[in-house]
Structure formats: structure tokens, C-alpha cells
Coordinates of C-alpha atoms and ligand atoms in Angstrom, one line a residue:
X439 CA 82.6 33.4 49.5
X440 CA 80.7 36.6 49.8
X441 CA 83.5 38.0 51.9
X442 CA 85.4 38.2 48.7
X443 CA 82.9 40.8 47.7
X444 CA 83.2 42.6 51.1
X445 CA 87.0 42.6 50.7
X446 CA 86.8 44.0 47.2
X447 CA 84.3 46.7 48.2
X448 CA 86.3 47.7 51.3
X449 CA 89.8 47.6 49.9
X450 CA 88.9 48.3 46.2
X451 CA 91.2 45.6 45.2
X452 CA 91.5 41.8 45.3
X453 CA 94.0 39.1 44.6
X454 CA 94.1 37.4 41.2
X455 CA 92.8 34.3 42.9
X456 CA 89.9 36.2 44.3
X457 CA 89.1 37.8 41.0
X458 CA 89.2 34.4 39.3
X459 CA 86.7 33.0 41.9
X460 CA 84.4 35.9 41.2
X461 CA 84.6 35.5 37.5
X462 CA 84.3 31.7 37.4
X463 CA 82.0 30.9 40.4
X464 CA 78.8 29.0 39.5
X465 CA 77.2 30.2 42.8
X466 CA 74.3 32.4 41.7
X467 CA 73.9 33.8 45.2
X468 CA 77.5 35.0 45.1
X469 CA 76.9 36.7 41.8
X470 CA 73.9 38.5 43.0
X471 CA 75.8 39.7 46.1
X472 CA 78.5 41.0 43.7
X473 CA 75.9 42.9 41.6
X474 CA 74.1 44.2 44.6
X475 CA 77.2 45.6 46.2
X476 CA 78.2 47.2 42.9
X477 CA 74.9 48.9 42.4
X478 CA 74.9 50.1 46.1
X479 CA 78.3 51.7 45.4
X480 CA 77.1 53.3 42.1
X481 CA 74.1 54.7 43.9
X482 CA 76.3 56.1 46.7
X483 CA 78.3 57.8 44.0
X484 CA 75.7 59.0 41.5
X485 CA 72.3 58.4 43.0
X486 CA 69.8 56.5 40.9
X487 CA 70.6 58.7 38.0
X488 CA 71.7 57.4 34.6
X489 CA 73.7 59.7 32.3
X490 CA 72.9 59.7 28.6
X491 CA 75.6 60.3 26.0
X492 CA 74.6 61.0 22.4
X493 CA 76.6 58.6 20.1
X494 CA 77.2 60.0 16.6
X495 CA 78.9 57.5 14.4
X496 CA 80.4 60.1 12.1
X497 CA 82.3 57.8 9.7
X498 CA 83.0 54.2 8.9
X499 CA 86.1 54.8 6.8
X500 CA 89.0 53.1 8.5
X501 CA 92.6 52.5 7.7
X502 CA 92.8 49.7 10.2
X503 CA 92.1 46.0 9.8
X504 CA 91.2 44.8 13.2
X505 CA 90.2 41.1 12.8
X506 CA 87.0 41.5 14.9
X507 CA 85.6 44.6 13.4
X508 CA 83.0 44.9 10.6
X509 CA 84.2 48.2 9.4
X510 CA 87.8 46.9 8.9
X511 CA 89.5 48.2 5.8
X512 CA 89.4 44.9 4.0
X513 CA 85.6 44.4 4.2
X514 CA 84.4 45.3 0.7
X515 CA 80.8 44.7 1.5
X516 CA 79.8 47.9 3.4
X517 CA 78.9 51.3 1.9
X518 CA 81.5 53.7 3.3
X519 CA 80.3 57.1 4.5
X520 CA 81.3 60.2 6.4
X521 CA 78.8 62.6 7.9
X522 CA 79.0 66.1 6.7
X523 CA 79.5 69.0 9.2
X524 CA 75.8 69.8 8.9
X525 CA 74.7 66.3 9.6
X526 CA 76.9 66.2 12.7
X527 CA 75.7 69.5 14.0
X528 CA 72.0 68.5 13.3
X529 CA 72.6 65.3 15.3
X530 CA 74.0 67.3 18.2
X531 CA 71.1 69.8 18.0
X532 CA 68.6 66.9 18.2
X533 CA 70.4 65.4 21.1
X534 CA 70.7 68.7 23.0
X535 CA 67.0 69.4 22.5
X536 CA 66.2 66.1 24.0
X537 CA 68.3 66.9 27.1
X538 CA 71.6 65.2 26.3
X539 CA 74.7 67.1 27.4
X540 CA 77.5 64.9 26.0
X541 CA 78.2 64.3 22.3
X542 CA 80.4 61.3 21.4
X543 CA 81.9 61.4 17.9
X544 CA 83.0 57.9 17.1
X545 CA 84.4 56.6 13.8
X546 CA 86.9 54.5 12.0
X547 CA 90.6 55.4 12.3
X548 CA 91.4 58.0 9.6
X549 CA 94.0 60.5 10.8
X550 CA 93.6 63.0 7.9
X551 CA 89.9 63.0 8.3
X552 CA 90.3 63.3 12.1
X553 CA 92.3 66.5 11.5
X554 CA 89.6 67.9 9.3
X555 CA 87.1 67.4 12.1
X556 CA 88.8 70.1 14.2
X557 CA 86.7 73.0 12.8
X558 CA 83.6 70.9 13.3
X559 CA 84.6 70.3 16.9
X560 CA 85.3 74.0 17.3
X561 CA 81.8 74.8 16.0
X562 CA 80.3 72.2 18.3
X563 CA 82.1 73.9 21.2
X564 CA 81.0 77.4 20.2
X565 CA 77.3 76.3 19.8
X566 CA 77.1 74.3 23.0
X567 CA 79.7 75.7 25.4
X568 CA 78.4 73.6 28.3
X569 CA 78.4 70.2 26.4
X570 CA 81.0 67.6 26.9
X571 CA 82.6 66.6 23.6
X572 CA 83.9 63.1 23.5
X573 CA 85.9 61.7 20.6
X574 CA 86.6 58.1 19.8
X575 CA 88.7 58.1 16.6
X576 CA 91.4 55.6 17.3
X577 CA 95.1 56.1 17.2
X578 CA 96.2 59.5 16.0
X579 CA 99.4 61.5 15.9
X580 CA 100.0 63.5 19.0
X581 CA 99.6 66.8 17.2
X582 CA 96.1 65.7 16.0
X583 CA 95.0 64.8 19.5
X584 CA 96.4 68.2 20.6
X585 CA 94.6 70.1 17.8
X586 CA 91.3 68.4 18.6
X587 CA 91.7 69.2 22.3
X588 CA 92.4 72.9 21.5
X589 CA 89.4 72.9 19.3
X590 CA 87.2 72.0 22.3
X591 CA 87.0 68.3 22.7
X592 CA 87.5 67.2 26.3
X593 CA 87.1 63.5 26.5
X594 CA 88.6 60.6 24.5
X595 CA 87.7 56.9 24.4
X596 CA 90.3 54.5 23.2
X597 CA 89.9 50.9 24.3
X598 CA 93.1 49.1 25.1
X599 CA 91.2 46.0 23.7
X600 CA 93.5 43.6 25.7
X601 CA 96.3 44.1 28.1
X602 CA 98.2 41.1 26.9
X603 CA 100.5 42.2 24.0
X604 CA 100.5 38.6 22.6
X605 CA 96.7 38.5 22.6
X606 CA 96.7 42.0 21.1
X607 CA 98.8 40.6 18.3
X608 CA 96.2 37.9 17.5
X609 CA 93.3 40.4 17.3
X610 CA 95.1 42.9 15.1
X611 CA 97.1 42.9 11.9
X612 CA 100.8 43.0 12.0
X613 CA 101.9 46.6 12.6
X614 CA 99.3 47.4 15.3
X615 CA 101.1 47.2 18.6
X616 CA 99.8 47.3 22.2
X617 CA 102.7 49.6 23.1
X618 CA 101.4 52.2 20.5
X619 CA 98.0 52.0 21.9
X620 CA 99.4 52.6 25.4
X621 CA 101.4 55.5 24.2
X622 CA 98.3 57.0 22.7
X623 CA 96.4 56.6 25.9
X624 CA 99.2 58.4 27.8
X625 CA 99.2 61.2 25.3
X626 CA 95.5 61.6 25.5
X627 CA 95.6 61.8 29.3
X628 CA 98.6 64.2 29.2
X629 CA 96.7 66.5 26.9
X630 CA 94.0 66.9 29.6
X631 CA 91.3 64.7 28.0
X632 CA 89.1 62.7 30.4
X633 CA 90.2 59.3 29.3
X634 CA 88.3 56.2 28.6
X635 CA 89.5 52.7 27.9
X636 CA 88.3 49.1 28.1
X637 CA 88.1 45.8 26.3
X638 CA 85.8 43.3 24.7
X639 CA 84.8 40.3 26.9
X640 CA 85.1 36.9 25.1
X641 CA 87.2 38.1 22.1
X642 CA 88.8 35.2 20.3
X643 CA 91.7 33.5 22.1
X644 CA 91.0 35.4 25.3
X645 CA 91.7 33.5 28.5
X646 CA 90.6 34.1 32.0
X647 CA 94.3 35.3 32.7
X648 CA 93.9 37.8 30.0
X649 CA 90.7 39.2 31.6
X650 CA 92.3 39.4 35.0
X651 CA 95.2 41.3 33.3
X652 CA 92.7 43.6 31.7
X653 CA 91.1 44.3 35.1
X654 CA 94.5 44.9 36.6
X655 CA 95.4 47.3 33.8
X656 CA 92.2 49.3 34.4
X657 CA 92.9 49.2 38.1
X658 CA 96.3 50.8 37.7
X659 CA 95.4 53.1 34.7
X660 CA 92.4 54.4 36.5
X661 CA 90.4 55.7 33.5
X662 CA 87.7 58.2 33.9
X663 CA 85.4 56.1 31.6
X664 CA 85.4 52.4 31.0
X665 CA 84.0 51.0 27.7
X666 CA 83.4 47.3 28.0
X667 CA 81.1 45.0 26.1
X668 CA 80.9 41.4 24.8
X669 CA 82.6 40.5 21.6
X670 CA 80.1 39.8 18.9
X671 CA 81.0 38.1 15.6
X672 CA 80.6 39.9 12.3
X673 CA 80.0 37.7 9.2
X674 CA 82.4 39.6 7.0
X675 CA 85.4 39.3 9.3
X676 CA 88.0 36.5 9.9
X677 CA 86.3 36.0 13.3
X678 CA 82.9 35.2 11.8
X679 CA 82.8 31.7 13.3
X680 CA 83.9 32.6 16.8
X681 CA 81.2 32.6 19.5
X682 CA 79.9 35.8 21.1
X683 CA 81.2 36.8 24.5
X684 CA 79.2 36.1 27.6
X685 CA 76.7 38.6 28.9
X686 CA 77.0 37.1 32.4
X687 CA 80.8 37.6 32.5
X688 CA 80.5 41.1 31.1
X689 CA 78.1 42.0 34.0
X690 CA 80.4 40.5 36.6
X691 CA 83.2 42.6 35.2
X692 CA 81.1 45.8 35.4
X693 CA 80.5 44.9 39.0
X694 CA 84.1 44.2 39.8
X695 CA 85.2 47.4 38.2
X696 CA 82.5 49.5 39.9
X697 CA 83.8 48.2 43.3
X698 CA 87.5 48.9 42.3
X699 CA 86.9 52.3 40.7
X700 CA 83.7 53.7 42.3
X701 CA 83.8 57.0 40.4
X702 CA 84.3 55.6 36.9
X703 CA 81.7 56.3 34.2
X704 CA 80.7 52.9 33.0
X705 CA 78.2 52.6 30.1
X706 CA 75.9 49.6 29.7
X707 CA 77.1 49.2 26.2
X708 CA 75.2 48.7 22.9
X709 CA 77.0 45.4 22.4
X710 CA 75.5 44.1 25.6
X711 CA 72.1 45.3 24.6
X712 CA 72.5 43.6 21.3
X713 CA 73.4 40.3 23.0
X714 CA 70.6 40.5 25.6
X715 CA 67.4 42.5 25.1
X716 CA 67.5 43.6 28.8
X717 CA 71.2 44.4 28.6
X718 CA 70.8 48.1 29.5
X719 CA 68.9 47.5 32.7
X720 CA 71.0 44.4 33.5
X721 CA 74.1 46.5 33.1
X722 CA 72.8 49.2 35.4
X723 CA 71.8 46.7 38.0
X724 CA 75.4 45.4 37.8
X725 CA 76.8 48.9 38.5
X726 CA 76.9 50.7 35.1
X727 CA 75.7 54.3 35.1
X728 CA 75.7 55.5 31.5
X729 CA 73.7 54.6 28.4
X730 CA 74.6 55.9 24.9
X731 CA 71.6 56.3 22.6
X732 CA 72.5 56.4 19.0
X733 CA 72.0 59.7 17.2
X734 CA 73.6 58.7 13.9
X735 CA 71.2 59.5 11.0
X736 CA 69.0 56.4 10.6
X737 CA 70.0 55.9 7.0
X738 CA 73.7 55.5 7.9
X739 CA 73.3 53.2 10.9
X740 CA 73.2 50.0 9.0
X741 CA 76.7 50.9 7.5
X742 CA 78.3 51.3 11.0
X743 CA 78.1 47.5 11.4
X744 CA 80.8 46.6 13.9
X745 CA 79.1 43.3 14.6
X746 CA 76.0 41.4 13.4
X747 CA 72.8 42.6 14.9
X748 CA 74.0 46.0 15.9
X749 CA 71.4 48.1 14.2
X750 CA 68.6 46.1 15.6
X751 CA 65.9 48.6 16.5
X752 CA 65.6 49.0 20.3
X753 CA 69.2 48.0 21.1
X754 CA 70.5 51.6 20.9
X755 CA 68.3 53.8 18.9
X756 CA 67.7 57.4 20.1
X757 CA 64.1 57.1 18.8
X758 CA 63.4 54.8 21.7
X759 CA 64.5 57.3 24.4
X760 CA 61.0 57.2 25.9
X761 CA 61.2 53.4 26.0
X762 CA 64.6 53.7 27.7
X763 CA 63.2 56.1 30.3
X764 CA 60.3 53.7 31.1
X765 CA 62.8 50.7 31.3
X766 CA 64.8 52.7 33.8
X767 CA 61.7 53.6 35.7
X768 CA 60.8 50.0 36.1
X769 CA 64.1 49.4 38.0
X770 CA 63.7 52.7 40.0
X771 CA 66.2 54.8 38.0
X772 CA 65.9 58.0 36.0
X773 CA 67.9 60.2 33.7
Ligands
SAM887 N1 88.2 53.5 15.5 C1 88.1 53.8 16.9 C2 88.9 52.9 17.8 O1 89.5 51.9 17.2 O2 89.0 53.2 19.0 C3 86.6 53.8 17.4 C4 85.7 52.9 16.7 S1 85.9 51.2 17.1 C5 84.9 50.4 16.0 C6 85.1 51.1 18.6 C7 85.1 49.8 19.4 O3 84.2 48.9 18.9 C8 86.4 49.1 19.5 O4 87.2 49.6 20.5 C9 86.0 47.7 19.8 O5 86.3 47.3 21.1 C10 84.6 47.6 19.5 N2 84.2 46.6 18.5 C11 84.7 46.5 17.2 N3 84.2 45.3 16.7 C12 83.6 44.7 17.6 C13 82.9 43.4 17.7 N4 82.9 42.5 16.7 N5 82.3 43.0 18.9 C14 82.3 43.9 19.9 N6 82.9 45.1 19.9 C15 83.5 45.5 18.8

């Protein structure tokens, strides 16, 4: 069976049957071969270097009502906030001083507020001309994407969430359509943003066929960045009683994608680190090459609760940068 891994590594693709075998196999030796090959490819591409991105959760105000998400519009039990320009710039400054060179502004979907972020992005660009500025603000009008791009943002993350339109319909309220998400992704790319997409592993109603379709979608879309983590339930959402996604399956998918798309930036996500205390190192040993420490002001973190357990100290906090560096050191990697 390990010749499946050889074939994937060599040809950078695999049949659906082969993918299914890699995803479902209970042969631990095979899984280890998969992870080993993926980390070899990651090391060939990037060396034993992990790239840090400063995550700034700038607002939890959201017009959307995604059924899985704790900051969905119809959750009345969270305190809504938006960071001020000064708070955003202070978070960037702190990250820059600690050596981070990419700022990621993430938030709920709120097109008028996104438009008002343009001068903030412009100020970030002027203050840190060499930084990468990544946005993750959901589906916006083309003109707003264009405005933010002109203001200095150069990367955009928008997960496709699931490549099966019927499954997409079960995760989102009526009115949200997979085709709109796809159109946004194409606009983002056309505007010259480095583009990231991805999905949750183990989201409610997801089948193995859906996951294979997601992998195929990523294979053909060829994103620059891939955001991928396990689904985790949030107690104030309609999906409160669904089980969390599997860390093992998430790690297998990191490895498969590393072998398919060797140059992709793949973060070991916060959701994985929330599910499994060693999620960051396990992700790296499966082929991930990015970690996103959280630079949101501590007082606001509890309110950016996408899923239960998210603000657990250690899972993501920038305060533990030294701890992260030592963790990486134990597996022979550095930032
Ligand atoms: N509003 C922007 C958007 O929709 O792209 C960015 C923020 S959104 C909260 C960021 C990502 O969080 C989503 O793409 C989704 O995959 C992930 N997410 C939300 N709820 C989650 C949950 N319960 N478990 C795991 N990931 C979740």
C-alpha cells in the first residue's frame, strides 16, 4: 500500500480510490509513511523553517448565519466588538517587534465595515512596507476586494468550506450559495491576491466522498494557501450536538495536500491545536509549514469564539511564542 504514497509523491495526484484508501486505512505504518513523505517534501521546499503569521481577529460582527460558527448573527450570547484602528496597529507593531512579517486580519462578514478598513490597511502598508497583509473577511463585493487590494492588502483567505454544493447548503442558511463563494475566490485571484481556501474536516453531514471532492477542488484550484482544520462544535449553534472532526483525518489530509501541492502554505491550524494539545507539532510533522499565533488583544479573545475551547491558553496565544519555539525545537524545526 505504501506504493500509493510513492505514486502520489511522484505524480502529485492519485485516483479517488487511492485517496479513499489513504483516508480510511487502519494501517498505522501506511499513515506514518504518508506523513514522513509529506514532511520530506515540505523540508525540500522550505527547509526546517516554520513561518509565523500574526492573527488579528479584528471583529466578530457578522451578517452571516453559518450553522457551525459561534459568531453567527443569530447567537445573542456573545459580546460583539470591532477593534479600533489604533488597536489593530498596536497588534501589528507588537507582532512586527517579535519578528513576524505577515499580519492576518480576520473577522466576521460585514461589507460596510470591510470597506472602512481600507484606510487602516493603507496605514499598515505605509508603516510596514515589507509586510504581507492577509485579509479574511468573507464574501465582499468585487469593488471592496479591489479597494482593499489597492490599499495594500496582498493575500486573502476564503475557505470554500465544502466543494459539494448540496453539503454547502446544509452548512449555511438559505441564500448562501457555493457558486457565490467560488465567484468570490475567482475575483480575489483575478485581483492579484495570493489566494487561500480550504475546509473543515468532519463538518456535520460530511461524507468521505465530500472530502475527496474537497481534495480534488484544491488540486484543481491550486491555492497559494490552504486553511484546513477539524470542525469543533460550539454550544450556541444548531450544530452543538455534532461530534468534533478527527485530528487523525485532518493530519492525513495535510499530508495528501502537501504531496499534491508541494509549494502551498499550509498552517497547522488553531482548531487542530484546540482538539489536540500537540496539534501544532503534529501538523508540522504531517507537512504543514505555518503557525498563526494570536495577536488579538487578550480582552477580546473570548468573544471571537468560533467553537468551544478556542481561547484555551496555549492553543494559539502569542504570549506563548517562546513555548512554540521550544516545541518546534524538540522536533528539529525553527522559525
Ligand atoms: N468571515 C470570514 C469567512 O467566512 O471567511 C472569516 C472568519 S470565519 C469565522 C473563518 C473560518 O472559521 C471559517 O472559514 C470556518 O471554516 C472556520 N470555523 C467557523 N466555525 C468553526 C467551527 N465550529 N469549527 C471549526 N472551524 C470553524
